[in-house]
XYZ file of C-alpha atoms in Angstrom:
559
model
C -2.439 -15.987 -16.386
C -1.866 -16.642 -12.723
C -4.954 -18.287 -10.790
C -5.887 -15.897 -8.301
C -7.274 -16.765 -5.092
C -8.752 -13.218 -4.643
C -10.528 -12.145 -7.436
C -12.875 -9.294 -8.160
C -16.600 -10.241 -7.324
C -18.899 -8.807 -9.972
C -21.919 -8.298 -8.343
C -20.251 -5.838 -6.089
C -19.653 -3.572 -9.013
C -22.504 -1.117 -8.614
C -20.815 -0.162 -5.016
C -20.483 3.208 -4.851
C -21.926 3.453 -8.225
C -17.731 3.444 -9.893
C -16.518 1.106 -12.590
C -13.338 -1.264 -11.187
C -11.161 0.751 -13.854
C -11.560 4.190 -14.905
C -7.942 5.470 -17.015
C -9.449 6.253 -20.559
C -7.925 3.292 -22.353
C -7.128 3.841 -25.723
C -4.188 1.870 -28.305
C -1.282 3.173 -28.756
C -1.631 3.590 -32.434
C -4.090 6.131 -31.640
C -1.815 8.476 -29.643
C 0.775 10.832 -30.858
C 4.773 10.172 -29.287
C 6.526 13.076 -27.425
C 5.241 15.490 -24.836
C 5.527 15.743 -21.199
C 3.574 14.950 -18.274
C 3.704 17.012 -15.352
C 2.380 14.967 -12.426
C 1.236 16.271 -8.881
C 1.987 14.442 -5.570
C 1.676 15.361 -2.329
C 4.806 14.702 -0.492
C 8.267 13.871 -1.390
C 10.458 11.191 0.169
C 13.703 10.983 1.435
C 14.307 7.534 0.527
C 13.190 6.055 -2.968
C 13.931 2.247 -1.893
C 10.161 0.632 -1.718
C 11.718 -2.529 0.397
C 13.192 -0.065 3.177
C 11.080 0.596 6.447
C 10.677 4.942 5.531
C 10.244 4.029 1.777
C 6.778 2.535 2.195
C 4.693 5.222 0.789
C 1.945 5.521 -2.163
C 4.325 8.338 -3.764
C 7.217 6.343 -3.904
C 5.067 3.542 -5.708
C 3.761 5.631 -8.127
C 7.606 6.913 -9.250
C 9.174 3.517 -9.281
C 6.502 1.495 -10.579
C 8.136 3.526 -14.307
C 11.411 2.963 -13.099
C 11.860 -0.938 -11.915
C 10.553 -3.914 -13.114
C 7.732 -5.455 -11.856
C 7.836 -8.834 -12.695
C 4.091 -9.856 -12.483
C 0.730 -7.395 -13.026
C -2.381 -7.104 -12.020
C -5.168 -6.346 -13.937
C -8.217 -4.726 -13.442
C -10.116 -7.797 -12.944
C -7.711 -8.697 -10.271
C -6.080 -11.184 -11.422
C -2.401 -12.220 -11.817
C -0.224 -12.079 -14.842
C 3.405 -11.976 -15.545
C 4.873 -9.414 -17.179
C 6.242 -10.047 -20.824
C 8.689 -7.420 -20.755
C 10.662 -9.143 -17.479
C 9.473 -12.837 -17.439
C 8.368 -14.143 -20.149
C 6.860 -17.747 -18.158
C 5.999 -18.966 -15.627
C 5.639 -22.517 -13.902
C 4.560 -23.312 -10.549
C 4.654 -27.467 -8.927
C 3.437 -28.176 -5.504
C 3.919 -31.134 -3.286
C 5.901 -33.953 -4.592
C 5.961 -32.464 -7.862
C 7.999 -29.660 -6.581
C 9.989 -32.275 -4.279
C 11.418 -33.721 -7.873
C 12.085 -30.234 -9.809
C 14.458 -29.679 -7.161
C 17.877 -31.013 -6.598
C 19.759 -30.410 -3.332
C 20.295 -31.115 0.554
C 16.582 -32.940 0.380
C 14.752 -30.280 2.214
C 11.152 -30.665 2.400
C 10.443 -28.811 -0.660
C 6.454 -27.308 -0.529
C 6.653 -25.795 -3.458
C 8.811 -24.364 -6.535
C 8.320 -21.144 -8.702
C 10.263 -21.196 -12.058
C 10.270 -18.055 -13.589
C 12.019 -17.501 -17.330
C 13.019 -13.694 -17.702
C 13.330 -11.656 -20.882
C 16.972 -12.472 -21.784
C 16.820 -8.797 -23.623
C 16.170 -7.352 -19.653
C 18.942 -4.803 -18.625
C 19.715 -2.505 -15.814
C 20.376 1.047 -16.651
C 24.438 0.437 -15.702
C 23.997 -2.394 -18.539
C 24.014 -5.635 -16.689
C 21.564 -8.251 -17.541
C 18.572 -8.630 -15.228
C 19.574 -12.145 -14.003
C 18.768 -15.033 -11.173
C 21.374 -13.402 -8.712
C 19.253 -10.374 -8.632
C 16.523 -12.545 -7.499
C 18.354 -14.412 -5.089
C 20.196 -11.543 -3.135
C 16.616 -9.794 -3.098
C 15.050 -13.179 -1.463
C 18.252 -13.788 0.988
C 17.860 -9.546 2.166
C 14.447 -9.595 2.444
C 13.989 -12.447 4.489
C 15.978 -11.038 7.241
C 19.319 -12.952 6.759
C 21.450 -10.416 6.637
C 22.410 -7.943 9.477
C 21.880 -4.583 8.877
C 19.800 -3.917 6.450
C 16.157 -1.853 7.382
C 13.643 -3.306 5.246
C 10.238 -3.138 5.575
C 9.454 -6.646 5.702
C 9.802 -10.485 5.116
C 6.317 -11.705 4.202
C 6.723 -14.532 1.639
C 10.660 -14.477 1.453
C 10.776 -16.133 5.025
C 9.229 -18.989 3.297
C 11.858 -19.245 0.437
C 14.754 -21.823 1.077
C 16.413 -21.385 -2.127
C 16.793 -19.728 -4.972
C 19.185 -21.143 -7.970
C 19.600 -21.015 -11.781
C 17.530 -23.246 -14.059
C 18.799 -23.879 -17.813
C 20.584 -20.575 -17.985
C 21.142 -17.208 -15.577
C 17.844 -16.094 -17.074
C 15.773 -19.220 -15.523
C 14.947 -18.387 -11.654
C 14.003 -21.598 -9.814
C 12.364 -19.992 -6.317
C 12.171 -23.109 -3.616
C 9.548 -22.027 -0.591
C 9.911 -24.502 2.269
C 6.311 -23.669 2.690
C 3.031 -23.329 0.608
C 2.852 -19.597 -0.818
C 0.114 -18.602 -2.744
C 0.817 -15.207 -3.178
C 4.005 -15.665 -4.559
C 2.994 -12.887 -7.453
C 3.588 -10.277 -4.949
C 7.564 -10.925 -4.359
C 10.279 -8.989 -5.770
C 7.907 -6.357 -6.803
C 9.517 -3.713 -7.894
C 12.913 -5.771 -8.108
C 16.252 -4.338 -7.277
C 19.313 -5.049 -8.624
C 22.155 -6.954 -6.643
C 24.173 -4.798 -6.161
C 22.055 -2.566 -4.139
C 20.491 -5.811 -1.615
C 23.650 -7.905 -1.286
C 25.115 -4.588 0.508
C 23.568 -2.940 3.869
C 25.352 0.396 2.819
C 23.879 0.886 -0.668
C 20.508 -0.835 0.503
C 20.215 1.511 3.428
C 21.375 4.801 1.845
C 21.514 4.390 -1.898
C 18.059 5.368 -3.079
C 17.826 7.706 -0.124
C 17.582 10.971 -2.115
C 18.410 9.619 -5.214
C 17.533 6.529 -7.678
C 21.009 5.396 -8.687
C 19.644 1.879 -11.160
C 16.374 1.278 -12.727
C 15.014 -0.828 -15.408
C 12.065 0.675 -16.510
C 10.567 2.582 -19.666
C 11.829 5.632 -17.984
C 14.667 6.377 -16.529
C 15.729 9.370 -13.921
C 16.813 12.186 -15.593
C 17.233 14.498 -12.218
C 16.374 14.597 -8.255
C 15.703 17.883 -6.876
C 14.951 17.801 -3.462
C 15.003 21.938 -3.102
C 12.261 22.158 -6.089
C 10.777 18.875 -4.521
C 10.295 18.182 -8.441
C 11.796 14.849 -9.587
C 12.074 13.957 -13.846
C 12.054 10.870 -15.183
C 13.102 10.395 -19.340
C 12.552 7.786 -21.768
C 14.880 5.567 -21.747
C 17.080 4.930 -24.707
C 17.934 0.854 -23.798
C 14.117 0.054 -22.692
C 13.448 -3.160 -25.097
C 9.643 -3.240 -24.806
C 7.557 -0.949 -26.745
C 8.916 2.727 -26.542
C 7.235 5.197 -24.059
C 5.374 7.462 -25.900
C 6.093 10.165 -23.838
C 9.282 12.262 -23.632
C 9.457 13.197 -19.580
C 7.438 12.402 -16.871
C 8.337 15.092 -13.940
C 6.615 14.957 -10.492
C 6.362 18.129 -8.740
C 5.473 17.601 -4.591
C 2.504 20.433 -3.291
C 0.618 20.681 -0.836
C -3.319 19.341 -1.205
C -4.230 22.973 -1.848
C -1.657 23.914 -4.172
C -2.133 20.510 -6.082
C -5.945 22.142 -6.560
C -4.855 25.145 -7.922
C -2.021 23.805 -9.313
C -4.032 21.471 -11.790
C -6.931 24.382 -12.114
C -3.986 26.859 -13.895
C -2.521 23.743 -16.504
C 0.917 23.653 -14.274
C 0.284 19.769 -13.662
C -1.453 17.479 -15.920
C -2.813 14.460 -13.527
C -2.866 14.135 -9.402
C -4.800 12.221 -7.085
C -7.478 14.697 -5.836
C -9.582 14.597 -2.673
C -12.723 14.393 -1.439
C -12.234 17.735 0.429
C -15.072 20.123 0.054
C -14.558 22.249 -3.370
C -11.535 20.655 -4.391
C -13.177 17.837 -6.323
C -15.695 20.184 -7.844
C -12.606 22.439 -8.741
C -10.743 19.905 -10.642
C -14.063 18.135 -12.520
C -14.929 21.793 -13.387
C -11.922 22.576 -15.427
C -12.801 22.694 -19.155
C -9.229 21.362 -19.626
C -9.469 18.640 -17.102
C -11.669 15.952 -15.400
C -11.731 13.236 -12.459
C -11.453 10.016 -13.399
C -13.183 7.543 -10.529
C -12.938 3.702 -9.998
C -13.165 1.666 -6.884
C -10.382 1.313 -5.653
C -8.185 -1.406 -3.588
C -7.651 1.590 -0.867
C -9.659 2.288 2.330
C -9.117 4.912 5.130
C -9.051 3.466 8.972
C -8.177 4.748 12.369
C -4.866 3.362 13.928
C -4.889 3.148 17.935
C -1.190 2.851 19.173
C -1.590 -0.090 21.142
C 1.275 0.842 23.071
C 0.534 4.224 24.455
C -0.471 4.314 27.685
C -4.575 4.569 27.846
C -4.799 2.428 24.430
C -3.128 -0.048 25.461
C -6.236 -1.707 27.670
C -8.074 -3.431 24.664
C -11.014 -2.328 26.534
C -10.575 1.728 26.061
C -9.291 0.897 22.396
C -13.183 -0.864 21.525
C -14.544 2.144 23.635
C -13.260 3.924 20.973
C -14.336 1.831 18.402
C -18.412 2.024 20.097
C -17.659 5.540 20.383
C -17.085 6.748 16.537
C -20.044 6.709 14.346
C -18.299 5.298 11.009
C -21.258 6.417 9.359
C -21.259 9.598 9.840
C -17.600 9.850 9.142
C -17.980 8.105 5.733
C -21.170 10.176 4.841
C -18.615 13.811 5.713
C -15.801 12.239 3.317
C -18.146 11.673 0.452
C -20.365 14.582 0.942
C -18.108 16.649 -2.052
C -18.104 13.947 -4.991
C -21.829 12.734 -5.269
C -21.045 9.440 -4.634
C -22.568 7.326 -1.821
C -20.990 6.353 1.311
C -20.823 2.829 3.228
C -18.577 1.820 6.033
C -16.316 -1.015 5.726
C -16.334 -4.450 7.442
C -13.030 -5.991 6.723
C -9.560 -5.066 6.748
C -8.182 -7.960 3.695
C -10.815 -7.938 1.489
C -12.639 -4.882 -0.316
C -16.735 -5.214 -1.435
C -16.069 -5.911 -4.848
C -13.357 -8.965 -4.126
C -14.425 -12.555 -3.695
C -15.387 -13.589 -0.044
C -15.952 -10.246 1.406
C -17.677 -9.945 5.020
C -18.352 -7.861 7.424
C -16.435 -9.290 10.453
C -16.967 -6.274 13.045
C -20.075 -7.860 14.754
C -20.433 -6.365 18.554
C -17.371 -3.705 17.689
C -18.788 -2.140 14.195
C -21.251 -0.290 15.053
C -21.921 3.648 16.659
C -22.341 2.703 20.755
C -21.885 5.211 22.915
C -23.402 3.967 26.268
C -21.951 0.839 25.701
C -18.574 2.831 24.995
C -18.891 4.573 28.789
C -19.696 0.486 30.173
C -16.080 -0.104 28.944
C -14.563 2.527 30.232
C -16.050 2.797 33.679
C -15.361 -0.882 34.116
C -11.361 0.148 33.041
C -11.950 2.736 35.653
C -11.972 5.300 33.717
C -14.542 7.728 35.931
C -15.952 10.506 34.536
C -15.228 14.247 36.496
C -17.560 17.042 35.876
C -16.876 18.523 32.233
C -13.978 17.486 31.839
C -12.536 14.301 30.297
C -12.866 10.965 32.512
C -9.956 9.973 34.780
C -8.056 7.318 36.563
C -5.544 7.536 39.534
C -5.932 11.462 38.442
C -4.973 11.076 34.834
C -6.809 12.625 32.375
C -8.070 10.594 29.631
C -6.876 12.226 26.609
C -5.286 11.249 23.003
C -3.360 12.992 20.640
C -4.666 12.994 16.977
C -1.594 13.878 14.320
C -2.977 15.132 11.620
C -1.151 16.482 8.188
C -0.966 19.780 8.252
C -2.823 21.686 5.399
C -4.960 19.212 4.769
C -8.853 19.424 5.195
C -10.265 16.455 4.899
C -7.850 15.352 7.477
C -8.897 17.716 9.840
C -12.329 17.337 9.135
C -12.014 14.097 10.103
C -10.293 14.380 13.138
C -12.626 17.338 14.205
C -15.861 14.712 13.882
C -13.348 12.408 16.183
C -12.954 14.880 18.521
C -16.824 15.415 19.042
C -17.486 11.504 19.250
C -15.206 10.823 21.651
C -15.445 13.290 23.400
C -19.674 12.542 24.179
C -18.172 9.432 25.918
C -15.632 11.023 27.975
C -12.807 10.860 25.981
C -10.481 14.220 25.350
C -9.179 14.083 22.063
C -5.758 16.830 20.971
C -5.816 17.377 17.306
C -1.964 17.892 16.529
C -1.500 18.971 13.356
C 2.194 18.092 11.600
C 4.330 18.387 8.335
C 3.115 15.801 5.454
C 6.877 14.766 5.177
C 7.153 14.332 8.513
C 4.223 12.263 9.841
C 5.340 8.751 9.273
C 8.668 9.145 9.718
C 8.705 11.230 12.948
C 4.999 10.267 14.045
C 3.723 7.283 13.234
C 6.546 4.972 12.603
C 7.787 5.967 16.447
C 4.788 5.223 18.101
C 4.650 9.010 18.751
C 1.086 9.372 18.620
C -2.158 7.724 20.122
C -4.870 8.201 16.887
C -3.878 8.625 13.223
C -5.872 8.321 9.962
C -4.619 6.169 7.697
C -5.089 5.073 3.944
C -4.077 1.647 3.250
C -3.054 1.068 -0.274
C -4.198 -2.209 -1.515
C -3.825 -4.465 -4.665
C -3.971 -8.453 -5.597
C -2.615 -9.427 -2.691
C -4.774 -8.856 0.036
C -2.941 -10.621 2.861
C 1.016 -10.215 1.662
C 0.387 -6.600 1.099
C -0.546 -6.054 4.782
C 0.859 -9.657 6.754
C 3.632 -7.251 7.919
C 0.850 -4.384 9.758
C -0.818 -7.211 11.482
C 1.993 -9.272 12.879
C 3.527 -9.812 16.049
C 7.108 -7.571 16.320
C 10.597 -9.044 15.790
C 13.200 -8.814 18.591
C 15.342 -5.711 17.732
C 18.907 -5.567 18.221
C 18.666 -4.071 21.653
C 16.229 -6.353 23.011
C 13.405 -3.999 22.144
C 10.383 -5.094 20.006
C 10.632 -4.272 16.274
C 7.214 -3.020 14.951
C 8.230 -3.218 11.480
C 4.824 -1.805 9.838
C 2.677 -2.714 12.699
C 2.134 1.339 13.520
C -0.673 -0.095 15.581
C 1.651 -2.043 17.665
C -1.209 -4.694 18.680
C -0.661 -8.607 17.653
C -1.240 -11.819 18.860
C -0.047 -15.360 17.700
C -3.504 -16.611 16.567
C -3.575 -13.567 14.368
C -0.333 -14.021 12.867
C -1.595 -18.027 12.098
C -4.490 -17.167 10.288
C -2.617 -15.143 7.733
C -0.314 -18.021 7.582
C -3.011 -20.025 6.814
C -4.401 -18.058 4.463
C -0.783 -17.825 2.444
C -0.575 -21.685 2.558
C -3.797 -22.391 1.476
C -3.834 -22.909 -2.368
C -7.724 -23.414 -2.512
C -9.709 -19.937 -3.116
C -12.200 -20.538 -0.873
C -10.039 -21.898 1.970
C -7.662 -18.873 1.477
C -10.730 -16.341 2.158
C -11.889 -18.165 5.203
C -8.685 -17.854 7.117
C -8.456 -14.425 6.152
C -11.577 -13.762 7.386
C -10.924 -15.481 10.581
C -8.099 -12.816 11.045
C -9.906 -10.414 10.222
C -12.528 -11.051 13.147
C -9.790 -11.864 15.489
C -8.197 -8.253 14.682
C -11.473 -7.028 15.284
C -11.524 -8.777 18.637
C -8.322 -7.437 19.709
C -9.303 -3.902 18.900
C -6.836 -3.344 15.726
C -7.629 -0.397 13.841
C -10.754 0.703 12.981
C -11.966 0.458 9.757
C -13.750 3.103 8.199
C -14.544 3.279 4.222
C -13.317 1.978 1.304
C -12.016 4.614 -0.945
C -12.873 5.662 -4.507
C -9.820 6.506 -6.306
C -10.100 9.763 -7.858
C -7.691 11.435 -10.589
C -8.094 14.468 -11.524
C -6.531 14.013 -15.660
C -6.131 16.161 -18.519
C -8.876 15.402 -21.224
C -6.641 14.397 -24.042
C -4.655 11.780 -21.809
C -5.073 8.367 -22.020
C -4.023 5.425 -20.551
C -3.884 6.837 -17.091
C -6.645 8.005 -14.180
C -7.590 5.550 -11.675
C -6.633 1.737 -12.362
C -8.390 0.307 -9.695
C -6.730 -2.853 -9.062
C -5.046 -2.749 -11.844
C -1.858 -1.507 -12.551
C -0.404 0.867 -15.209
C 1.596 0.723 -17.680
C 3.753 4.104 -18.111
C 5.256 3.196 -21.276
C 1.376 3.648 -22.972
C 0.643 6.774 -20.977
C 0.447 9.552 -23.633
C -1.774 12.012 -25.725
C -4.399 11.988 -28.334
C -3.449 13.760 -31.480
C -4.679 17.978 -30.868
């Protein structure tokens, strides 16, 4: 086991009243093999590549994570362990320790990773999972190469090498600079072939999934059914899947509901819209498993649009939303209770949590109109306030179709407006709202979940940090939808990274997290249950928490 700098604080368990994992775990020897699982999702990508910019998205991590191998885990306690079934060890030496393990140009050398894979590892094509996958992932993702649209470089920037040990199935990973996350890299891996390549990285798991690796493997990608199949796969060399199939079918929130209600899917995440949790715990086929869960929902302000961009009118904002109240609405279906969220890193129930929002946290509405008369922002009668004749007023994209989405935005609309500010509620396609909405900058408000996991500050470095210079000149946002950064920002998560000390780790982040606060980054709202709506005789699966599943144990109990 990895030692983890971040890991689940036990006296937080009883938030919310949920257990950290909730997926009816039962042996394997227990369940029956065959079947199929029909499993509900609510959009369905384009592009299937996790490490490109438009393949960040929950959906395409629950697909893949049966598909490609994931060379570490994390478990429900939150902590860090390597996966037997792709690396069998590994060792980590720091310092001058790590200075002798490595041979070469005599490079400062902070610290070295040696990882020994499962020599018994194979692609679906039939080549070995070896170092050179590794290597062209770390090179790609770290920027090096021209071309290529990926979604980040947090923690391969720091690599300087990597090289075979003994054999091709001994990684030796040099970072130039202290990385404690290091668990979270080349998760899910892909193979060379498709990162060595701009081409095939760009476009090759755009409507398709060419190469996996994985208990399953794709059996067929229909985009016009937006169903997509996955099959056991006959050269996995862990322990068998037990089931047959596992096809995910793309609905709309509604149709998910009914969808699950009438036995046509067998597991989705349900919401905490009104009736549609009470729908799918009511089914005498079906219930919802809960956990809490490494996920919270926030509001983005686009830094860059023209009235949010005075950090002034963005904490207006902040004073003017009663989180609350907003919390309270999204819990009000699942009997659960509500409590707004102080941090954007760390989650109640993980070591060092606190509530950094001071002066910006809480529900201030005269102090909101302070702000924004001194922005001169005046207010005019009924309407919404102005400057130099502008109208103060911010468009809200919503998904279409989905009610607790427009709830939300509705109890926005009221807030803000109270203090003057006009707020358009523009409802769009589900498929389209990152890619055509949010990504662009095309937008001024947006709700957001934020998926979470064991690596509190690698997961998100890259929505935090100051933009790269594009090819045009232009600032590159990467997955900073917020577009709002600052250097000190960007050096506190740094910090945090290098520091291999628990304690030291959470006090940088925590320093970021104030100073995000300070700069008027997001607004925080609630962390999330995770609810799953399962069949009754599944096992194995539901809501993992912080944990992660493993597919090939998914399966029945015996009828």
């Amino acid at each position: 086991m990895l030692s983890s700098c971040h890991g689940m604080d036990d006296s937080a368990g009883e938030y919310a009243g949920l257990p950290a994992s909730d997926t009816n775990p039962a042996d394997r020897a227990d369940l029956v093999e065959g079947g199929s699982l029909h499993w509900g999702i609510n959009e369905f990508p384009g592009q299937w590549n996790p490490h490109h910019i438009d393949g960040n998205l929950a959906t395409v991590d629950t697909v893949m994570s049966g598909v490609l191998p994931t060379p570490f885990r994390v478990g429900a306690d939150g902590e860090v362990r390597p996966d037997p079934d792709y690396v069998e060890s590994v060792d980590v030496q720091r310092g001058s320790v790590a200075k002798a393990v490595q041979e070469g140009d005599g490079a400062t050398e902070a610290q070295v990773v040696t990882l020994r894979l499962n020599p018994r590892a194979r692609w679906s094509d039939g080549t070995a999972i070896t170092w050179r996958d590794f290597a062209s992932m770390a090179a790609t993702l770290a920027g090096e190469r021209a071309g290529f649209q990926i979604l980040g470089e947090v923690g391969y920037d720091r690599i300087s090498s990597v090289r075979p040990g003994d054999s091709e199935f001994e990684v030796v990973i040099t970072f130039d600079q202290p990385f404690s996350e290091y668990g979270a890299l080349f998760t899910p891996l892909l193979p060379a072939e498709y990162t060595r390549d701009a081409g095939r990285f760009n476009a090759g798991y755009r409507g398709d999934i060419p190469v996996t690796a994985g208990p399953f493997e794709v059996d067929e990608v229909d985009a016009a059914s937006r169903t997509l199949t996955t099959r056991r796969s006959d050269t996995w060399w862990g322990d068998p899947p037990l089931l047959d199939e596992i096809t995910y079918r793309a609905l709309s929130p509604k149709a998910l509901d009914s969808a699950f209600q009438d036995g046509e899917i067998d597991v989705y995440a349900t919401s905490t819209a009104p009736g549609s949790y009470d729908r799918a715990a009511a089914t005498d086929h079906g219930e919802v498993r809960a956990a809490l869960a490494p996920d919270y929902r926030h509001l983005t302000l686009n830094g860059q649009s023209h009235a949010l961009s005075d950090p002034d009118v963005r904490h207006a904002v902040f004073l003017g939303i009663d989180r609350e109240e907003v919390a309270e609405a999204a819990f009000a279906a699942i009997d659960q209770p509500a409590a707004v969220l102080g941090n954007r890193f760390l989650m109640v129930n993980q070591d060092g949590y606190q509530d950094n929002s001071g002066e910006w946290g809480e529900h201030a509405p005269e102090r909101a109109r302070e702000l924004l008369d001194g922005a001169g922002w005046r207010t005019s009668g009924d309407g919404p306030r102005t400057k130099d004749g502008e109208p103060l007023e911010l468009r809200f994209v919503i998904p279409r179709d989905h009610p607790p989405a427009r709830n939300e935005a509705r109890l926005v609309q009221d807030m803000l407006g109270d203090v003057g500010i006009a707020v358009s509620i523009e409802p769009v396609g589900g498929d389209e709202l990152f890619g055509d909405y949010v990504l662009p900058g095309n937008y001024d408000l947006v709700g957001i979940v934020n998926a979470g996991g064991g690596f509190p500050v690698s997961e998100s470095l890259q929505q935090w940090s100051e933009p790269e210079t594009g090819e045009g000149g232009e600032p590159d946002w990467n997955a900073n939808v917020g577009r709002i950064s600052s250097p000190e920002i960007d050096e506190a998560m740094d910090d945090a990274l290098a520091a291999h000390d628990g304690a030291k780790a959470r006090e940088h982040i925590n320093k970021a997290d104030r100073l995000l606060w300070e700069a008027g980054h997001t607004l925080p709202l609630y962390q999330r249950p995770e609810l799953v709506a399962v069949r009754s005789d599944l096992a194995n699966i539901g809501a993992p928490g912080f944990g992660t599943l493993d597919y090939a144990d998914i399966g029945y109990f015996p009828a």
